Coordinates of C-alpha atoms in Angstrom, one line a residue:
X1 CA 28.6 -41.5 191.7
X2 CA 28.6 -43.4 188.8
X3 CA 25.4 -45.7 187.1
X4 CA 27.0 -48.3 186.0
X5 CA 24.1 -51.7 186.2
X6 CA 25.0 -54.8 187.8
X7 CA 24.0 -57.1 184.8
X8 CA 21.7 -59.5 185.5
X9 CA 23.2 -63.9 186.0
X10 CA 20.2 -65.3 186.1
X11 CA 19.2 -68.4 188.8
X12 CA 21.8 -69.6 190.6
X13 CA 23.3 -73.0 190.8
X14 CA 23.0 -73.7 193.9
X15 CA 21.6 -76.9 196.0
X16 CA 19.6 -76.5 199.0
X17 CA 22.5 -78.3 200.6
X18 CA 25.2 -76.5 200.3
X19 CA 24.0 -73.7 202.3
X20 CA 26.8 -74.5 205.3
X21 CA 25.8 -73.4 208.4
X22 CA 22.2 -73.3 208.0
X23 CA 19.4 -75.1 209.9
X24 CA 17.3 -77.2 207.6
X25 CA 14.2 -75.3 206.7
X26 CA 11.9 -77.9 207.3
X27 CA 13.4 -77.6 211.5
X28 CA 13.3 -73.5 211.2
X29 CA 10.0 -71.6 212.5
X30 CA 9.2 -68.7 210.1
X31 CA 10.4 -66.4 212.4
X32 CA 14.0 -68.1 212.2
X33 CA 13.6 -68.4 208.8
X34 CA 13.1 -64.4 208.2
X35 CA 16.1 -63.5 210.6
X36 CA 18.3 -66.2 209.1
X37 CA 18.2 -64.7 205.2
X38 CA 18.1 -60.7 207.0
X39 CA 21.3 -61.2 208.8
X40 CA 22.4 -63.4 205.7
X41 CA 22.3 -60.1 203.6
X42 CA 22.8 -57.4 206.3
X43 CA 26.4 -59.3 207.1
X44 CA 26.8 -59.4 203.8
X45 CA 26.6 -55.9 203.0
X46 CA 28.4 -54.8 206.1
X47 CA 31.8 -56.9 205.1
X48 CA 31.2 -54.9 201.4
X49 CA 30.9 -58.7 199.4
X50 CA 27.1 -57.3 198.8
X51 CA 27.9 -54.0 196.5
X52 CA 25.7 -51.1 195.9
X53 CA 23.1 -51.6 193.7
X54 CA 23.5 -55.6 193.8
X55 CA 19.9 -56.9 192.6
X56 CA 18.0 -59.1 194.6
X57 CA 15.6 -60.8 192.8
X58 CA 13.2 -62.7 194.5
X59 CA 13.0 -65.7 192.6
X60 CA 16.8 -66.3 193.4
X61 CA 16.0 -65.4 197.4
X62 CA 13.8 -67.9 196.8
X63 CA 16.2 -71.0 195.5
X64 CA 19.4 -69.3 197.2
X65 CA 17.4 -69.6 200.6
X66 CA 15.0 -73.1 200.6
X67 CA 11.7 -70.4 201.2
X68 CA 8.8 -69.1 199.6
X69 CA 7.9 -66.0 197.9
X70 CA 6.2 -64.3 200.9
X71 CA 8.8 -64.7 203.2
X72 CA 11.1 -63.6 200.8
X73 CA 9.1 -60.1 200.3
X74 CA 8.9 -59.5 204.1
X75 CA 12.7 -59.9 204.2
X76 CA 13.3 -57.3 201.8
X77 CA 10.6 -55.0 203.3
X78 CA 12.5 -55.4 206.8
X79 CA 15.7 -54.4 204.9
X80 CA 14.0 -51.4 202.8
X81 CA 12.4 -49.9 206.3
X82 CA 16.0 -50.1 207.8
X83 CA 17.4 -48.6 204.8
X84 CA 19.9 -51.5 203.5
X85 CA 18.0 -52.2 200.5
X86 CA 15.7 -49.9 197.7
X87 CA 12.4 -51.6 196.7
X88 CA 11.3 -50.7 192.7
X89 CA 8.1 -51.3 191.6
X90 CA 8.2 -54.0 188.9
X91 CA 11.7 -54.4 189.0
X92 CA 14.0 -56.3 191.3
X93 CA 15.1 -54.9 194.6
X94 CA 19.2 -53.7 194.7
X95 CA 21.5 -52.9 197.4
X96 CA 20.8 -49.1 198.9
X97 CA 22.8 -46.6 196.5
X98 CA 22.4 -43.2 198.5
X99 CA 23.4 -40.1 196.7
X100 CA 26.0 -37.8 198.0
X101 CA 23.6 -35.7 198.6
X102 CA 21.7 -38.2 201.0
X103 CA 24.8 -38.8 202.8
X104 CA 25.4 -35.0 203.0
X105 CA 21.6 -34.6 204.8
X106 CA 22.6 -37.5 206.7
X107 CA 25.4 -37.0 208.4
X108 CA 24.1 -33.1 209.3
X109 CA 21.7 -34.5 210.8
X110 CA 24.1 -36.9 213.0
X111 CA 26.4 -33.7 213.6
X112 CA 23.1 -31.8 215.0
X113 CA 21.7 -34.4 217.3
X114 CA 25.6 -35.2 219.1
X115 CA 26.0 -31.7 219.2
X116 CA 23.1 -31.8 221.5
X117 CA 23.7 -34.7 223.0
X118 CA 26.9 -33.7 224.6
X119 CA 25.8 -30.6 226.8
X120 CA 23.7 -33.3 228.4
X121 CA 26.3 -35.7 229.1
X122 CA 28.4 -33.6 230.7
X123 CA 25.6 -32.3 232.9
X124 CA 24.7 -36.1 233.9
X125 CA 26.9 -38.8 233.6
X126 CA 29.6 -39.0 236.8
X127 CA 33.0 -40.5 237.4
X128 CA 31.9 -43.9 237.2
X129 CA 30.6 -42.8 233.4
X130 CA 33.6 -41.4 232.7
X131 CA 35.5 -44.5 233.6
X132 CA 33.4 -46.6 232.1
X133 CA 33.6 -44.6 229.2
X134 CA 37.6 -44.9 229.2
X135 CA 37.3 -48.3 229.7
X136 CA 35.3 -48.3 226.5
X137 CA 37.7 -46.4 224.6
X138 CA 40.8 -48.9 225.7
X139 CA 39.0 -51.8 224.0
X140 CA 38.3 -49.6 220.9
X141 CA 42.1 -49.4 220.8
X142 CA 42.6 -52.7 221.1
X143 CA 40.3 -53.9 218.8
X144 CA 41.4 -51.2 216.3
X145 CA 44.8 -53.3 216.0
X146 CA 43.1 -56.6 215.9
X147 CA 40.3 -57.2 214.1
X148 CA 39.4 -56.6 210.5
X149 CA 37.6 -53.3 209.1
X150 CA 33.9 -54.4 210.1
X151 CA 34.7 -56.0 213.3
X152 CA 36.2 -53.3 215.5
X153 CA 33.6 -50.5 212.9
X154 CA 30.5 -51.5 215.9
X155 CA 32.6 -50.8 218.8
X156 CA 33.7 -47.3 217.2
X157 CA 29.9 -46.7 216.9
X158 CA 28.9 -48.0 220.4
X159 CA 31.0 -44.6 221.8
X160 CA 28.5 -42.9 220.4
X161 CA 25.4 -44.4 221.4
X162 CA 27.1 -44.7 225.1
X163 CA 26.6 -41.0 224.4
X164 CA 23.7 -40.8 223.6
X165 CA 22.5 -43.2 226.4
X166 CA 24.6 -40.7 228.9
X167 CA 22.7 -37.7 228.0
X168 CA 19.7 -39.2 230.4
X169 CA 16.9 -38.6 227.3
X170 CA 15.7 -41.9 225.9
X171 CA 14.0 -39.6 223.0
X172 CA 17.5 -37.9 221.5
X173 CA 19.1 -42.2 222.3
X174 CA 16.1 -43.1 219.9
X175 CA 16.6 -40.8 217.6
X176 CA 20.6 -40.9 217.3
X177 CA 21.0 -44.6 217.4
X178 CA 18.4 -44.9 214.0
X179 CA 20.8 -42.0 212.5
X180 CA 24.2 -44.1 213.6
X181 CA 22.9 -47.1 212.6
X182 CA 22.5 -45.6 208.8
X183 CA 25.7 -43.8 208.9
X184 CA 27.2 -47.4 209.6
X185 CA 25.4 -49.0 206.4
X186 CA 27.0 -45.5 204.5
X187 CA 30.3 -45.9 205.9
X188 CA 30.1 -50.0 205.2
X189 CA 29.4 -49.7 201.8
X190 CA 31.5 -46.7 200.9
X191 CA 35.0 -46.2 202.7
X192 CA 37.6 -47.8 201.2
X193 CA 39.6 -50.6 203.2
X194 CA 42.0 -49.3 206.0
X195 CA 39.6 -46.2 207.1
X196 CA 39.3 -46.0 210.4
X197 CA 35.4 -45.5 210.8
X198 CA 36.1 -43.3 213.8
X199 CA 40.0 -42.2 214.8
X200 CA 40.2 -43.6 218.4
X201 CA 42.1 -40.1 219.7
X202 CA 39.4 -38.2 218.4
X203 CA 37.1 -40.1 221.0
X204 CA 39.6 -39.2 223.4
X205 CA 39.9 -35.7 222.7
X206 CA 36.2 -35.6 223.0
X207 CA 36.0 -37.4 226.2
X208 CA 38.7 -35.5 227.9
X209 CA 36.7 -32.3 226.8
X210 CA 33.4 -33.5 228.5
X211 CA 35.3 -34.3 231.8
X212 CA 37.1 -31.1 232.0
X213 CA 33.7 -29.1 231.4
X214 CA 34.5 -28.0 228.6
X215 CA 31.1 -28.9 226.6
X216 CA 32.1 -25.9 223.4
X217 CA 35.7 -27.8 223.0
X218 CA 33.7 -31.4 222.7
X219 CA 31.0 -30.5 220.3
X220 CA 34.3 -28.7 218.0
X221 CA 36.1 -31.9 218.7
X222 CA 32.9 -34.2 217.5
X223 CA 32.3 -32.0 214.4
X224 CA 35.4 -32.1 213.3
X225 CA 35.7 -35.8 213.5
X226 CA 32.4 -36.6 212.1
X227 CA 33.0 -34.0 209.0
X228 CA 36.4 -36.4 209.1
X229 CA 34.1 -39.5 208.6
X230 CA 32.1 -38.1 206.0
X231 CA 35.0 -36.8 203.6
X232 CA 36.2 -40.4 203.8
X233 CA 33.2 -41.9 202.0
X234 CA 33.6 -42.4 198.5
X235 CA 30.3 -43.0 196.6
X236 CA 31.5 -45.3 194.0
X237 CA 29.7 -48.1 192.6
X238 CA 31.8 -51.3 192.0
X239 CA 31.1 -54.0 189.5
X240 CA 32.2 -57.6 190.1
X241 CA 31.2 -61.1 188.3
X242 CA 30.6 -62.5 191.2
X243 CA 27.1 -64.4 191.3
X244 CA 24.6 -63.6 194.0
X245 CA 25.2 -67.1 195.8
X246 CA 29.0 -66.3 195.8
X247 CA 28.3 -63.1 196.9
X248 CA 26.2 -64.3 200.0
X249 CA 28.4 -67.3 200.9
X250 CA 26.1 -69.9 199.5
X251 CA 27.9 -71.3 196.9
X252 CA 28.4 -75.0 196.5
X253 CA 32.1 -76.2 196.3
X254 CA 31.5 -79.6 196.2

């Protein structure tokens, strides 16, 4: 992985109104405030115009967003705790850049937990599971064909947490949808454009194997394809000159 710095552009240019799309701050209860700039940045990051290691200084939060200082830092602590951004003491806050070894505890972690989720699903969930799971996996396909990269990326992940909500233990759901929703972030920031985030007939081959009993063939089947999803990441850091405001959409074009 390489170190190169973002450089650092300063304030940006931007007017208060030309943030399209956004309530006026003075209408906006804090609370709408603080979701408004966290999905702002988590969108961002998850359509890859927010690189790894982008800074986020405050100050430009600040002017980019129409807030103060204190709502700023709760943002980024909100993003820190779900791992989308680092915090640094005395220093701007960047874009999470996990190390390949941090994706490589990650995702062993992931492989361990579905491996035991799915002796429990195929103890619990029934033919109307099963259906409901194949009707899942036919809008998968669909979506694979006709949205862009991130779009159809949730519904490939929502297999798995049907999974996990199948195996009947709220404790293992808990635990794998927190792991899932980090291996989304990792696989957001770092597979290259036309990855499939999950093969859709390695879902299949997976379901089929629960239904037939065969709970030995499904956890092969899962390993294999998550190992798949891991080899794909590529844990290079991109520069661009791109300003944060461009960056997050909130550039003025008049």
């Amino acid at each position: 992985m390489t170190s190169t710095a973002t450089p650092g552009r300063g304030r940006p240019k931007v007017r208060p109104q030309a943030l399209a799309g956004q309530a006026p701050a003075g209408r906006e209860k804090p609370a709408e405030k603080e979701q408004r700039i966290y999905t702002a940045i988590v969108d961002r990051v998850m359509e890859q115009r927010l690189k790894p290691g982008t800074r986020l200084p405050e100050a430009a939060l600040c002017e980019l967003f129409g807030v103060g200082r204190t709502l700023v830092q709760k943002v980024l602590q909100r993003l820190a705790h779900d791992h989308i951004v680092e915090l640094r003491p005395n220093r701007s806050a960047i874009v999470a850049m996990p190390s390949r070894e941090e994706v490589g505890k990650l995702f062993e972690a992931r492989r361990a937990l579905e491996a035991a989720v799915l002796p429990l699903v195929a103890e619990h969930a029934t033919r109307a599971n099963y259906a409901s799971l194949r009707r899942q996996l036919r809008q998968e396909r669909d979506a694979m064909h006709r949205y862009a990269q991130t779009e159809w990326a949730g519904l490939a992940s929502a297999f798995h947490l049907r999974l996990g909500e199948l195996s009947r233990n709220p404790m293992l759901h808990r635990y794998l949808s927190e792991i899932i929703s980090r291996c989304c972030l990792v696989v957001a920031l770092f597979q290259p454009p036309g990855n499939a985030t999950c093969e859709h007939h390695e879902h299949e081959r997976v379901v089929a194997c629960l239904e037939a009993g065969d709970v030995a063939g499904a956890q092969q089947e899962n390993d294999r394809h998550l190992r798949e999803l891991e080899a794909h990441i590529q844990l290079i850091e991109e520069d661009t000159d791109q300003s944060l405001a461009d960056m997050l959409g909130l550039t003025d074009r008049s």
